[in-house]
Every structure is written in structure tokens, then in C-alpha cells.
mmCIF file of C-alpha atoms and ligand atoms in Angstrom:
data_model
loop_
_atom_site.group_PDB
_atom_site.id
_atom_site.type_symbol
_atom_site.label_atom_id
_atom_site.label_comp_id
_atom_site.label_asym_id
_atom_site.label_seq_id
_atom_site.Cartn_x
_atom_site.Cartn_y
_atom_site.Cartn_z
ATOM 1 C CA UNK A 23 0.148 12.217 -18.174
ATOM 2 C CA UNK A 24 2.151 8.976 -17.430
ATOM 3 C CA UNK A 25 3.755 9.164 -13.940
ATOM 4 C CA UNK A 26 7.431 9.856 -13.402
ATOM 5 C CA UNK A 27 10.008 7.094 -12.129
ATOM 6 C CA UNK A 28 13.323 8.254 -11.322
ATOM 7 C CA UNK A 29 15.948 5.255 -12.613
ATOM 8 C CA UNK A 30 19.024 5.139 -10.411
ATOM 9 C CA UNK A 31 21.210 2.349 -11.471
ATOM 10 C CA UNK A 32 24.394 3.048 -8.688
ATOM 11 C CA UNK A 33 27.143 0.896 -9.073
ATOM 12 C CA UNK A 34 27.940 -2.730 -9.208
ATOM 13 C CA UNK A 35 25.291 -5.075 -10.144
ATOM 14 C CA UNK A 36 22.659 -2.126 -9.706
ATOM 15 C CA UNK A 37 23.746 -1.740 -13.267
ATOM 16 C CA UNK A 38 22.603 -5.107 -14.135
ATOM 17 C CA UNK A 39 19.183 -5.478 -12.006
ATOM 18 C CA UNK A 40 17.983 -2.287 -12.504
ATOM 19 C CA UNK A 41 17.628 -2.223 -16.420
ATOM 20 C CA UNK A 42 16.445 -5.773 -15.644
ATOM 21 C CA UNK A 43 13.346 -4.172 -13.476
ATOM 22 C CA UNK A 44 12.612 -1.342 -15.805
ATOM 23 C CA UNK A 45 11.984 -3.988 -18.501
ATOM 24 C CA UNK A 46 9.206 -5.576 -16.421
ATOM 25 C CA UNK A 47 7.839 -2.505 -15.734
ATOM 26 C CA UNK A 48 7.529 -1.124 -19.063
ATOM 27 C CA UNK A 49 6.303 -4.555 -20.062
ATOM 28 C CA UNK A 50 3.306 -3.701 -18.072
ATOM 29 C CA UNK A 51 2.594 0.023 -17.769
ATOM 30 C CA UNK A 52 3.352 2.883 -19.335
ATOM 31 C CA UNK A 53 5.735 5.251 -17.252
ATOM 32 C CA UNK A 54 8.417 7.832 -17.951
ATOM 33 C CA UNK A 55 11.816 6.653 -17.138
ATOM 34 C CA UNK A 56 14.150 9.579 -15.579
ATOM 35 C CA UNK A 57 17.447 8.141 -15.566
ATOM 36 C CA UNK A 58 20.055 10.040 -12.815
ATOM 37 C CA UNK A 59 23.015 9.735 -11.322
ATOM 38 C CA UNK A 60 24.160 8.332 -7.717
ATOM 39 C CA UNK A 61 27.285 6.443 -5.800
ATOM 40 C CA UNK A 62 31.228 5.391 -6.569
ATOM 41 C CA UNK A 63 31.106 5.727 -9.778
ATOM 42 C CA UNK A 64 29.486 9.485 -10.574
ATOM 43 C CA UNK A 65 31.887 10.270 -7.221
ATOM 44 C CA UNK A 66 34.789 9.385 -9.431
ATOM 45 C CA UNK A 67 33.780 11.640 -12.232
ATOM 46 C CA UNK A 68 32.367 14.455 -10.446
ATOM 47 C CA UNK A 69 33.202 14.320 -6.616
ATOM 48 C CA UNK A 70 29.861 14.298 -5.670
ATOM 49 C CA UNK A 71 28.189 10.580 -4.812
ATOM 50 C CA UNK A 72 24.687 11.941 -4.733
ATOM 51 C CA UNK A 73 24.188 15.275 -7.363
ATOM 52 C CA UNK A 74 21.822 17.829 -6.266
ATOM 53 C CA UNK A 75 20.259 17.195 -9.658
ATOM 54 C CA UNK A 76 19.853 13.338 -8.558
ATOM 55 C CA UNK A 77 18.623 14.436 -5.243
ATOM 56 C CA UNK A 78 16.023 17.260 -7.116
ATOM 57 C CA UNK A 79 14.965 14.523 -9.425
ATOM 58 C CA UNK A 80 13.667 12.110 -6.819
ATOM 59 C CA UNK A 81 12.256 14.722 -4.734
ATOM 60 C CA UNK A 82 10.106 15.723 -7.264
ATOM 61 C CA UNK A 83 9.168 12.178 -9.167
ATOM 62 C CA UNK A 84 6.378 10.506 -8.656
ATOM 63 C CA UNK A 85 8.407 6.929 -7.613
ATOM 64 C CA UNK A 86 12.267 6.266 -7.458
ATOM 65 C CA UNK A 87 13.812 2.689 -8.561
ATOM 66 C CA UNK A 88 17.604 2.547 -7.189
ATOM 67 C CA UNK A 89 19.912 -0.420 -7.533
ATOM 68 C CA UNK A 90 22.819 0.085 -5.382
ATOM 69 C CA UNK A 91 25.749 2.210 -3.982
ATOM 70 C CA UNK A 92 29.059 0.854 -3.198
ATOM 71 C CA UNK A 93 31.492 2.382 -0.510
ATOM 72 C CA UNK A 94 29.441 5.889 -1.013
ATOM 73 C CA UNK A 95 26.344 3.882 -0.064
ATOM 74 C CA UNK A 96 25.515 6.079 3.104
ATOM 75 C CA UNK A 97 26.039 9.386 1.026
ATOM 76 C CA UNK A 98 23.655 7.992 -1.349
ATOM 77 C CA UNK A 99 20.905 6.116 0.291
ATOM 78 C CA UNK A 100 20.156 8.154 3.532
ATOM 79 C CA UNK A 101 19.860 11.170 1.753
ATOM 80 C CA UNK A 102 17.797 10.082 -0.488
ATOM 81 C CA UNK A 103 15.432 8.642 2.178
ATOM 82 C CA UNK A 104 14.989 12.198 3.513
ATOM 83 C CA UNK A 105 14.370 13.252 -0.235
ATOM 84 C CA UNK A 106 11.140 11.440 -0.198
ATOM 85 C CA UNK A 107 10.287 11.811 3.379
ATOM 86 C CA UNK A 108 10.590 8.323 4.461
ATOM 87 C CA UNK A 109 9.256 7.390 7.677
ATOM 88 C CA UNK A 110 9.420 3.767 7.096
ATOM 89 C CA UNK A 111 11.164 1.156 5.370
ATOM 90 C CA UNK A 112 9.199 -2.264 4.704
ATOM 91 C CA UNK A 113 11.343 -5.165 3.555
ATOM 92 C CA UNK A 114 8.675 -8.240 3.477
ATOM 93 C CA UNK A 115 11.075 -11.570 3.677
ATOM 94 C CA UNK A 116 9.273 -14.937 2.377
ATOM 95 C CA UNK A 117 10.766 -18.168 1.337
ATOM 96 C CA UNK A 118 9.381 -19.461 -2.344
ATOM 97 C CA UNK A 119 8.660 -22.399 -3.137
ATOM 98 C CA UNK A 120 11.529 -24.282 -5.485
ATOM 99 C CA UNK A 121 13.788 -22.083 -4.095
ATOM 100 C CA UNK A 122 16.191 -23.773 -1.161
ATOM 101 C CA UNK A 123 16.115 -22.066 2.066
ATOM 102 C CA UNK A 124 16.923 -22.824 5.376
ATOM 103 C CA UNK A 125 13.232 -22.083 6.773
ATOM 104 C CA UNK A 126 11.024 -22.325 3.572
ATOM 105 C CA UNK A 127 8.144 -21.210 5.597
ATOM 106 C CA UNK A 128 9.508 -18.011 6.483
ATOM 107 C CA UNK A 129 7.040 -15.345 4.927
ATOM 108 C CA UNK A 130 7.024 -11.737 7.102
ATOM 109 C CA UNK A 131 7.415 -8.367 6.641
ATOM 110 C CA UNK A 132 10.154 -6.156 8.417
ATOM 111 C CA UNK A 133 8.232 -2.140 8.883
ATOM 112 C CA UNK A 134 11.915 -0.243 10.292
ATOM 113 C CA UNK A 135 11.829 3.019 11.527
ATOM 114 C CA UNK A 136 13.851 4.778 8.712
ATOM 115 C CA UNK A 137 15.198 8.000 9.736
ATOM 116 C CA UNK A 138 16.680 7.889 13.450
ATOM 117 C CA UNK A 139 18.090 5.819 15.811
ATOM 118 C CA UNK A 140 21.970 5.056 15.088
ATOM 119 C CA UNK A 141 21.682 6.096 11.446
ATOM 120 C CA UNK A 142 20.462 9.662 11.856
ATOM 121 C CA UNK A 143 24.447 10.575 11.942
ATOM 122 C CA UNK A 144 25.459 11.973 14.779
ATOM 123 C CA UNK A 145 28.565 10.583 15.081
ATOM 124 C CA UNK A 146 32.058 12.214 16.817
ATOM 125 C CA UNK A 147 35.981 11.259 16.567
ATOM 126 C CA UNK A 148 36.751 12.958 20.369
ATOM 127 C CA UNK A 149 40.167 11.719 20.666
ATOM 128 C CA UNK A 150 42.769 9.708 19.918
ATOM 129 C CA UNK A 151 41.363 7.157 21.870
ATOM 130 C CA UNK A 152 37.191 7.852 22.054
ATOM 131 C CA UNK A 153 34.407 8.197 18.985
ATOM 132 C CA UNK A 154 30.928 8.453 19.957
ATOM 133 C CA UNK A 155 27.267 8.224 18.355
ATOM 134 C CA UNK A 156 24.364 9.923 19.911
ATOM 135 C CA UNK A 157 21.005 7.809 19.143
ATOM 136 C CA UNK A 158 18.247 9.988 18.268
ATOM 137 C CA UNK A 159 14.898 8.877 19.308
ATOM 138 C CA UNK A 160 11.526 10.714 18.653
ATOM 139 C CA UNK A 161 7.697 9.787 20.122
ATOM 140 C CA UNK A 162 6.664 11.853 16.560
ATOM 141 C CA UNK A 163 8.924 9.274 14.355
ATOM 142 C CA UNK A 164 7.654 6.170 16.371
ATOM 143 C CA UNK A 165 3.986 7.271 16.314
ATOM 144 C CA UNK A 166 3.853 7.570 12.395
ATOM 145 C CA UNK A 167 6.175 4.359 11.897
ATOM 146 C CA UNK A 168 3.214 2.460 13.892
ATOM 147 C CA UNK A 169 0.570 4.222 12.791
ATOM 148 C CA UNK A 170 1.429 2.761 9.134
ATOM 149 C CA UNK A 171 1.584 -0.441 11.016
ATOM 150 C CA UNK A 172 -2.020 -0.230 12.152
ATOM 151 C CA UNK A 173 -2.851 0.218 8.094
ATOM 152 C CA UNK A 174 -0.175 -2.416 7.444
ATOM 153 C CA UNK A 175 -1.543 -5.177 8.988
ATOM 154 C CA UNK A 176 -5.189 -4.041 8.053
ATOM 155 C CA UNK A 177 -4.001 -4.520 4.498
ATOM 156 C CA UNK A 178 -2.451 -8.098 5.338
ATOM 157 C CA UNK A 179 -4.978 -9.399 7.046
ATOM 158 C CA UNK A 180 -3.031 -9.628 10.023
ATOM 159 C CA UNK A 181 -4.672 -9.392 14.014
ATOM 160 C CA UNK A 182 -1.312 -6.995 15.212
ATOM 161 C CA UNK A 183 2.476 -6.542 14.893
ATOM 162 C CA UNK A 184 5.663 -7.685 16.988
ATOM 163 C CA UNK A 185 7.914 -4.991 18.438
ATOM 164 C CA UNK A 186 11.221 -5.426 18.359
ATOM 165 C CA UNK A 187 13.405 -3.128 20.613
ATOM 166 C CA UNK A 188 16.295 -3.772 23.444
ATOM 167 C CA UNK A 189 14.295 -1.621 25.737
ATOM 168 C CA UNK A 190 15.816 -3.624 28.893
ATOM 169 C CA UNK A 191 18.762 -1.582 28.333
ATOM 170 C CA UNK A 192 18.425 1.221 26.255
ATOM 171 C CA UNK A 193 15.546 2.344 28.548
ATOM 172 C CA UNK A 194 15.375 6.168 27.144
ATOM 173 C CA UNK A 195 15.642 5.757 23.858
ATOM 174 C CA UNK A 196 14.041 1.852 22.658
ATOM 175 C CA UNK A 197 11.822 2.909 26.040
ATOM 176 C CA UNK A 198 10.495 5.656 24.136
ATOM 177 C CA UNK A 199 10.138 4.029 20.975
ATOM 178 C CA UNK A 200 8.300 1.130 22.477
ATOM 179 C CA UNK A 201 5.862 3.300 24.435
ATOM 180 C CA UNK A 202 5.099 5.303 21.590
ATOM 181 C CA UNK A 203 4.421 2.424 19.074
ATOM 182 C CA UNK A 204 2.430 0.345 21.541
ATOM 183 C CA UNK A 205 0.421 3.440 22.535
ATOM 184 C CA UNK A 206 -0.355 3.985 19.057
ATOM 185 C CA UNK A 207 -1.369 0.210 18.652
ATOM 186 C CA UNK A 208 -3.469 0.159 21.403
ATOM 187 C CA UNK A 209 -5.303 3.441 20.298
ATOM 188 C CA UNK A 210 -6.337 1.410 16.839
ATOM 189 C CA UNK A 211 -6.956 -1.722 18.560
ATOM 190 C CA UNK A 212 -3.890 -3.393 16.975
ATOM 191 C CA UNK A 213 -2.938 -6.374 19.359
ATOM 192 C CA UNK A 214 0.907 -6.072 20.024
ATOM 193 C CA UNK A 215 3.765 -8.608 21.019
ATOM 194 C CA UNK A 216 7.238 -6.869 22.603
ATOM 195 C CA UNK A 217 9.937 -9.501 21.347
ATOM 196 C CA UNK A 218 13.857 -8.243 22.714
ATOM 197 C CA UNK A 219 16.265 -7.726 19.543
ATOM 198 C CA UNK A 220 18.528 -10.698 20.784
ATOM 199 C CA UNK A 221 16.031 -13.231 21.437
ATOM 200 C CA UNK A 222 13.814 -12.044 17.876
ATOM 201 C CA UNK A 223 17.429 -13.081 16.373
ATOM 202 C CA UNK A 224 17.245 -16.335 17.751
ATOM 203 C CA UNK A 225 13.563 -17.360 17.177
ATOM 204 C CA UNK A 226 13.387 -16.156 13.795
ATOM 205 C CA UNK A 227 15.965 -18.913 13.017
ATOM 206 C CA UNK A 228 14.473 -21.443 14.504
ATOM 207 C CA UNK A 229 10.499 -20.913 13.644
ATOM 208 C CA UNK A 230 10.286 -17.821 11.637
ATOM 209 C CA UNK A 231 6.380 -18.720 11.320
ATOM 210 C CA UNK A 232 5.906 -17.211 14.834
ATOM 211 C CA UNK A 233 6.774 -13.913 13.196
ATOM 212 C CA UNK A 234 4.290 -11.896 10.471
ATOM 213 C CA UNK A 235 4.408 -8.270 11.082
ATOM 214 C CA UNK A 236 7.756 -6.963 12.737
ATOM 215 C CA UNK A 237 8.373 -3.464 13.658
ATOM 216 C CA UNK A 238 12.018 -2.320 14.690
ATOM 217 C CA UNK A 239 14.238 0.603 15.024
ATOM 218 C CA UNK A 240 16.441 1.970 12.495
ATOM 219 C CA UNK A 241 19.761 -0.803 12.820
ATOM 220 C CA UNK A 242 17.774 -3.519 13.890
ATOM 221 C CA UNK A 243 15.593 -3.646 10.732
ATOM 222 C CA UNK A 244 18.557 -3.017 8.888
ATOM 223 C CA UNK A 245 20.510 -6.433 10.563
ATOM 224 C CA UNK A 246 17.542 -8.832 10.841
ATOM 225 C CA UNK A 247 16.057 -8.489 7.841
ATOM 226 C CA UNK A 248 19.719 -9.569 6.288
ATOM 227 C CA UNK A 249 19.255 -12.446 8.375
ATOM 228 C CA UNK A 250 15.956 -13.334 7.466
ATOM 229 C CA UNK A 251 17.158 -12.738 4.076
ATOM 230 C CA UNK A 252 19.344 -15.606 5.008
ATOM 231 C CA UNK A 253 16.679 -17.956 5.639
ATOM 232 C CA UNK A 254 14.888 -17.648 2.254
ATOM 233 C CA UNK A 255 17.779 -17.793 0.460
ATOM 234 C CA UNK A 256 19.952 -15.224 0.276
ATOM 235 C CA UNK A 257 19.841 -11.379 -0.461
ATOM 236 C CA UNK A 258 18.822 -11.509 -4.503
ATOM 237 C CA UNK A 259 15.275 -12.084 -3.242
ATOM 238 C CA UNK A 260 14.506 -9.197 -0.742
ATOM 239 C CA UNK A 261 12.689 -6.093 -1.853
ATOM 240 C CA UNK A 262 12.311 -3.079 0.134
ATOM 241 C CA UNK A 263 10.594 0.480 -0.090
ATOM 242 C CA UNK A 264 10.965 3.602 1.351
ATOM 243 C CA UNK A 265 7.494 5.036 1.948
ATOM 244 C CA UNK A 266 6.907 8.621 2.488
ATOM 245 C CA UNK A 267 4.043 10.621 2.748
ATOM 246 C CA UNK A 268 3.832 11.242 -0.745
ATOM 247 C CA UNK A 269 6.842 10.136 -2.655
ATOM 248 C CA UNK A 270 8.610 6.781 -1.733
ATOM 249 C CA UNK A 271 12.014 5.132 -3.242
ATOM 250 C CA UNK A 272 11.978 1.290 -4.092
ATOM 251 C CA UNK A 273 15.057 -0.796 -3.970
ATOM 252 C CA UNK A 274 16.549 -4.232 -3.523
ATOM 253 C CA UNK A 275 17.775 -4.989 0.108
ATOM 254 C CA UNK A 276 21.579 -6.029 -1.438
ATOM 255 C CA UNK A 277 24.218 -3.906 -2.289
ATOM 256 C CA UNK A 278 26.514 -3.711 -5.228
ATOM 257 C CA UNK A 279 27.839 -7.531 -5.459
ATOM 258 C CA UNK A 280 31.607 -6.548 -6.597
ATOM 259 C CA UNK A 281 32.331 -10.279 -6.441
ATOM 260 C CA UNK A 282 30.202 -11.105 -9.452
ATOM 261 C CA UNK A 283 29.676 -7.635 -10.816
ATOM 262 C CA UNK A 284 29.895 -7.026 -14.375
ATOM 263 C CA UNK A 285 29.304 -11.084 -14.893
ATOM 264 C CA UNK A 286 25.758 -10.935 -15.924
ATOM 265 C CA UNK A 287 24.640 -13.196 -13.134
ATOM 266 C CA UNK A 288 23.444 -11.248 -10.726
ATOM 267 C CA UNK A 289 19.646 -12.522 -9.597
ATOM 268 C CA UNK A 290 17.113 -9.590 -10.783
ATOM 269 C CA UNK A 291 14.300 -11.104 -8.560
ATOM 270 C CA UNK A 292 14.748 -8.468 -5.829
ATOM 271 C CA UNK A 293 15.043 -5.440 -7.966
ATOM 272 C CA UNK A 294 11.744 -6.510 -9.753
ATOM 273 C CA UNK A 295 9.735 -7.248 -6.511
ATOM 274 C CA UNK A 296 10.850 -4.484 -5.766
ATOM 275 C CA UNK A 297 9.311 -2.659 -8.983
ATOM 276 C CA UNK A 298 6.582 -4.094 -7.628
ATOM 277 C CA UNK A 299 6.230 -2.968 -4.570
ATOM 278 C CA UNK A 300 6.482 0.198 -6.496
ATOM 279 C CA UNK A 301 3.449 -0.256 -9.151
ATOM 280 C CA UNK A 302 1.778 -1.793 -5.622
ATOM 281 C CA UNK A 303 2.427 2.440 -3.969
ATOM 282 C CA UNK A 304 1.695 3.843 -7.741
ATOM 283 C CA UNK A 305 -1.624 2.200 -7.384
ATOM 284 C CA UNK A 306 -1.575 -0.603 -10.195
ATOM 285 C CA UNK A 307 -1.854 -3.072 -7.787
ATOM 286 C CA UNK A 308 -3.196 -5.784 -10.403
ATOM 287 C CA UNK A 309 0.345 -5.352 -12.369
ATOM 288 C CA UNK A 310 1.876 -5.685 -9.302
ATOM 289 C CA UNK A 311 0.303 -8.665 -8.311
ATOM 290 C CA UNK A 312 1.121 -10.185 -11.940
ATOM 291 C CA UNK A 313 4.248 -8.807 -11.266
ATOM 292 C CA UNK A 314 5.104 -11.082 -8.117
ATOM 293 C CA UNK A 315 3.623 -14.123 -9.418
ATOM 294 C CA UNK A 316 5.420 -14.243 -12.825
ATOM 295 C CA UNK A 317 9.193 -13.812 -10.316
ATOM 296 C CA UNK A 318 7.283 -16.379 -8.225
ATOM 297 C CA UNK A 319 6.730 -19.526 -11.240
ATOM 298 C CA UNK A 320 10.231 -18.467 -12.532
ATOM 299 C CA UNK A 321 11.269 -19.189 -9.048
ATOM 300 C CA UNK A 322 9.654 -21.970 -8.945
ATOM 301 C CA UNK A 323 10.252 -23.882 -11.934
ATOM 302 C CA UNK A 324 13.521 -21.663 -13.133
ATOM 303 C CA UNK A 325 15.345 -20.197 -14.563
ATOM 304 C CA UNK A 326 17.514 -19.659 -12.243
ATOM 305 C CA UNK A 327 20.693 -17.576 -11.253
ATOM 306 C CA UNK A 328 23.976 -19.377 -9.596
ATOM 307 C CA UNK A 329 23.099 -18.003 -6.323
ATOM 308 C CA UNK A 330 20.048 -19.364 -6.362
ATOM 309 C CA UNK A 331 21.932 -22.848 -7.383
ATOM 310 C CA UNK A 332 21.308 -22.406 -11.384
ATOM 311 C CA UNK A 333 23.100 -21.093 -14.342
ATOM 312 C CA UNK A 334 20.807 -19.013 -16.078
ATOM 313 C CA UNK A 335 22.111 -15.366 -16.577
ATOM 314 C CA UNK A 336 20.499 -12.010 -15.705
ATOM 315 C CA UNK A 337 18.797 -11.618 -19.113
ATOM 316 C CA UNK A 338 17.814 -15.009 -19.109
ATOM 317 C CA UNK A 339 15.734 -14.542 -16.057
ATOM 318 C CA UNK A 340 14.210 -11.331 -16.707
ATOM 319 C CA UNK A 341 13.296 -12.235 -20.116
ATOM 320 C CA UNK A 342 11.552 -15.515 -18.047
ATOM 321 C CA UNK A 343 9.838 -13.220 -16.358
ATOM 322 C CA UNK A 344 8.137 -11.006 -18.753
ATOM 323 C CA UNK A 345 7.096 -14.222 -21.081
ATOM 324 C CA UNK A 346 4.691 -15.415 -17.593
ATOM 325 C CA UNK A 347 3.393 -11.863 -16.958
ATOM 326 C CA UNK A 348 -0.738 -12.680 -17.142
HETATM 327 P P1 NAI B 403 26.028 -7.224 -1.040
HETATM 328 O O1 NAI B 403 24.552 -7.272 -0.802
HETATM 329 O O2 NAI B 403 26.470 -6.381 -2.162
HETATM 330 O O3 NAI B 403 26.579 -8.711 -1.272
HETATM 331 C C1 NAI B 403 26.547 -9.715 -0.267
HETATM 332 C C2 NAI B 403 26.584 -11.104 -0.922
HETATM 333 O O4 NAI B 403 25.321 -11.381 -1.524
HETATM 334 C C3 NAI B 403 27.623 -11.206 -2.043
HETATM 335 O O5 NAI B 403 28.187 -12.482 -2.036
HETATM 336 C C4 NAI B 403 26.793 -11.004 -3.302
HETATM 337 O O6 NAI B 403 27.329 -11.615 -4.451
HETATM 338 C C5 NAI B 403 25.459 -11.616 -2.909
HETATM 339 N N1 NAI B 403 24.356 -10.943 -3.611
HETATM 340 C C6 NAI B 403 23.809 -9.740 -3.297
HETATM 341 N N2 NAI B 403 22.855 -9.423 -4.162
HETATM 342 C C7 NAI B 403 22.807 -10.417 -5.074
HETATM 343 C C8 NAI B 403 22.025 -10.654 -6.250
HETATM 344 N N3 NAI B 403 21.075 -9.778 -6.662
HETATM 345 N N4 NAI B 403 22.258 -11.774 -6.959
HETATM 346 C C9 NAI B 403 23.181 -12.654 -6.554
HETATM 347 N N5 NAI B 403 23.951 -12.499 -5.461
HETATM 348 C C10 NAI B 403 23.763 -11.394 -4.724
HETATM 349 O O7 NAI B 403 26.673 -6.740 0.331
HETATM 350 P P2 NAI B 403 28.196 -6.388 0.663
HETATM 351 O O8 NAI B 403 29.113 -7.331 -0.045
HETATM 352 O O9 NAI B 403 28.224 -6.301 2.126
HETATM 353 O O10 NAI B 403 28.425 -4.921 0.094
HETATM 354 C C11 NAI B 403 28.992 -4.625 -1.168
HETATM 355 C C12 NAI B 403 28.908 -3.146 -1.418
HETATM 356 O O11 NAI B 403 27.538 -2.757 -1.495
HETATM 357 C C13 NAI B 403 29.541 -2.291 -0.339
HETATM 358 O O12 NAI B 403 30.284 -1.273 -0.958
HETATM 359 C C14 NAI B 403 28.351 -1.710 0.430
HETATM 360 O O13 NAI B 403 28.628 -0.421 0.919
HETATM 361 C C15 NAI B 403 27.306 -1.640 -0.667
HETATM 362 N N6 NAI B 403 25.928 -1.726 -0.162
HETATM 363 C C16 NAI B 403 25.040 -0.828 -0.669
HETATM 364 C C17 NAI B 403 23.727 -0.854 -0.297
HETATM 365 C C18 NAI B 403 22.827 0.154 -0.895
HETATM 366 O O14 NAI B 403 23.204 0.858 -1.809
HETATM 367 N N7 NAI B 403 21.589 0.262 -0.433
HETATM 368 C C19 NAI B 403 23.214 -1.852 0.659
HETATM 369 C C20 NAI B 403 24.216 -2.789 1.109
HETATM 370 C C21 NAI B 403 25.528 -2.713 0.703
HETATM 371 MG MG1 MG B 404 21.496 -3.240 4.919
#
């Protein structure tokens, strides 16, 4: 009766920080591992970036773990999102301390709307000359993004949210997204802030503590939590999951790293927050917890990989890791 995780490893360095996150999950629960199939490299073999079998497998798990896709990224990911119904993606960003950052106070949490917006593919070649890409907006897909908000920030301890949108311009569609996710916040009592994309860029960079909760569209999350994963320290920290209503997929913010691919270097930290994130939706949230504090004193006191300004391998780290686990 042990709950299912789908394992997709992907390509790159997914290869690397993904068996790195199943050992600290296995070190404190007791799961079955599904490994499948997904991005450049199962698109060489079999022309097919994402199988159906893949696609079945995480449909029907209880929890999916995926490292990375390279150039078939969008074939992978966004289907996959759909596979577990995600609504929303949260990507918390915090600074740790021992670890160099440019704001080392910076600790919020990015809730983007998953499914729509520029990335729900509606995109034409017309000419020669002309492409085009129709931005899809719904009140339905806003309404549940800040409904989960409202719980969100419950959960956190938080008074409300920001909103991020560009509504000044893109009256129809941010318009629409705004209204709906303020309406919803002001139904739950959930105070609200309405922060323009552009300026959030700005401020974030120069006092990130004036930020907790953030709610965006689709490509907005998607950019600024990149940056913010700028100010912590770079991208081998960030976590993210894809929550659905009842299946979600858990997965480092980064890519596939092909300049230090296949090294053994590659920082694990944000594939196993992001394992924890997943025992966190599985409901062990005491493993997670020891989860995030043992990446936390390894953080802190090292090992440590290059990009992170040490020299300590993948292995190295993970193994760090599991030895603090409470
Ligand atoms: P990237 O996140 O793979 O790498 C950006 C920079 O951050 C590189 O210098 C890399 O070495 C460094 N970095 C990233 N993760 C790291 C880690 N865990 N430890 C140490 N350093 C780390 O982004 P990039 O270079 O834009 O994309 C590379 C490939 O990854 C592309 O083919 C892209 O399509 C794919 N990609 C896939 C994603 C996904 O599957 N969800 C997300 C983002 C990119
Ligand atoms: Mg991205």
C-alpha cells in the first residue's frame, strides 16, 4: 500500500539530480519508484519526446518527480501539466543562509497560473512576414489559481497576496485575470496588493522583502521567478510543483545544464526541495520538513557544488544530505 511516484529523469543533469532526490526520499519513506521515459533523449530513440506510456504513468501515480527536458522541453513539460490537472505552479524563492546571494533576505513564493495565458499554444506562422499567438484567458482558471492562494497564505501565515499582471495594457485579458483573482480574494477576506509586471521586476531587485506571496500569469511566473532565482543564488536552489486537484508533478525550476552535464557537479538542492515539496502534497509533512532543513545546514555549512562557489560533487552533497536527516 506504499504510494506511487512516477521517476522522470529527462535529459541533461536531470539524470544526475533526480537519482540524487530519490535517494533522500527513500532515505525517509517508503514509496514505489515508477521509472518512465520523457525529452531529447527517448525522442532520439523512439520519435516521441513524451510516450503515451510516460504520459499514462503520471496520470495515474500518486506524485511525479521530473528532472528536466532539453530542446523537447515544451513537448514534455506542458503536457504533462495537463496530465495531472495543474492549475497552479508554486515556485517559493528564499535566499539561505551561507549561501551568497545578491538579496539574502529574499524568501517568497511565486503561485503562476499554469495552464493559459501565452503558453496554452495557440500559436500561427501566417506569412512570410507575420506569426501570431492568441493569449487565452479564463475567469474559471483565475478563480481556482486564487482560490489556492486564499489556502496558500492561510498555510504561511501570511495577511494576503500581491498580483502581478500588466493589466494597463492588456486590459481584456490581465483585466480579466486581475478581476477574477481579486474578486476571489476579497470573497475570503484575503487583503490584496496589484503590483504591474515591469515595476514587480524592478522592486524585487532592489527589496525583495516587500514581496511574500506573488500571484502571476502563466509567462510572468515563468520569467520572475528565474530572476528571483537570481537573487538567492542561482537556479540549483529553486523548487517548484505542479498542483492539481488530485495528482501534482514536482520538479526543479532549471533545465538540463548541457554546459556541465554529465560532470557530476550539478547542485541536487533543487531537485530535493523539490522532493519535498512533494512528501509536503503526499502528506508527510514532518519528512518534509526534515527534508528542507538537512539541504538547509548542508547549505549552510557545505558541502557545496561549484555553482554555489564549492567543489564538492553531486554525490558528495546528496550523501551530506541524508547523513543530517533528523
Ligand atoms: P538551465 O536551467 O538548464 O541552465 C541555466 C544555467 O544555470 C546554466 O549555466 C546551468 O549550468 C546553471 N544551472 C541550472 N541548474 C543547475 C544546477 N542544478 N546546478 C548547477 N548549475 C545549474 O537553462 P538553459 O541553459 O536556458 O536551458 C538548457 C536546456 O534546458 C534547454 O534545452 C531548455 O529547453 C531546457 N529547459 C528545460 C526545462 C524543463 O524541462 N522544465 C526548464 C528550463 C530549460
Ligand atoms: Mg522557466
Amino acid at each position: 500500500n506504499h504510494e506511487e511516484i512516477v521517476v522522470i529523469e529527462g535529459d541533461g543533469i536531470g539524470r544526475e539530480v533526480v537519482p540524487a532526490a530519490v535517494e533522500v526520499l527513500d532515505a525517509v519513506g517508503d514509496f514505489e519508484f515508477v521509472a518512465a521515459d520523457a525529452g531529447d533523449a527517448v525522442k532520439a530513440e523512439t520519435g516521441e519526446a513524451l510516450p503515451q506510456a510516460t504520459y499514462d504513468a503520471v496520470a495515474d501515480a500518486d506524485a511525479t518527480l521530473f528532472g528536466a527536458a532539453g530542446e523537447t522541453a515544451a513537448d514534455v513539460i506542458l503536457p504533462l501539466r495537463t496530465a495531472v490537472g495543474s492549475f497552479v505552479n508554486v515556485r517559493p524563492a528564499r535566499a539561505y543562509p551561507g549561501v551568497e546571494a545578491v538579496q539574502p533576505e529574499t524568501d517568497l513564493v511565486f503561485l503562476r497560473e499554469n495552464t493559459e495565458g501565452v503558453y496554452a499554444g495557440h500559436e500561427d506562422r501566417l506569412s512570410e512576414d507575420l506569426s501570431t499567438l492568441t493569449r487565452v484567458v479564463t475567469t474559471s482558471a483565475a478563480e481556482r489559481l486564487a482560490a489556492f492562494a486564499c489556502e496558500f497564505v492561510a498555510d504561511r501565515g501570511s495577511d494576503g497576496f500581491q498580483v502581478v499582471h500588466k493589466a494597463n495594457v492588456m486590459r481584456e485579458t490581465d483585466g480579466r485575470f486581475r478581476d477574477a483573482v481579486v474578486d476571489v480574494a476579497d470573497a475570503n477576506g484575503v487583503d490584496t496588493e496589484e503590483v504591474l509586471m515591469d515595476a514587480f521586476a524592478t522592486r524585487v531587485c532592489l527589496d525583495p522583502t516587500q514581496f511574500d506571496v506573488v500571484v502571476c500569469p502563466n509567462l510572468a511566473g515563468d520569467v520572475l521567478s528565474d530572476l528571483a532565482a537570481g537573487l538567492v543564488g542561482g537556479l540549483g536552489l529553486l523548487p517548484s510543483a505542479n498542483i492539481g486537484p488530485d495528482n501534482a508533478l514536482f520538479e526543479p525550476v532549471h533545465g538540463t545544464a548541457p554546459d556541465i552535464a554529465g560532470e557530476g557537479v550539478a547542485n541536487p538542492s533543487a531537485a530535493i526541495l523539490s522532493a519535498a515539496m512533494l512528501l509536503d502534497h503526499l502528506g508527510y509533512g514532518a519528512a518534509a520538513d526534515a527534508v528542507r532543513d538537512a539541504v538547509e545546514s548542508v547549505l549552510s555549512s557545505g558541502p557545496r557544488t561549484p555553482d554555489l562557489g564549492g567543489d564538492a560533487r553531486t554525490d558528495a552533497v546528496t550523501d551530506a544530505v541524508i547523513d543530517r536527516l533528523a
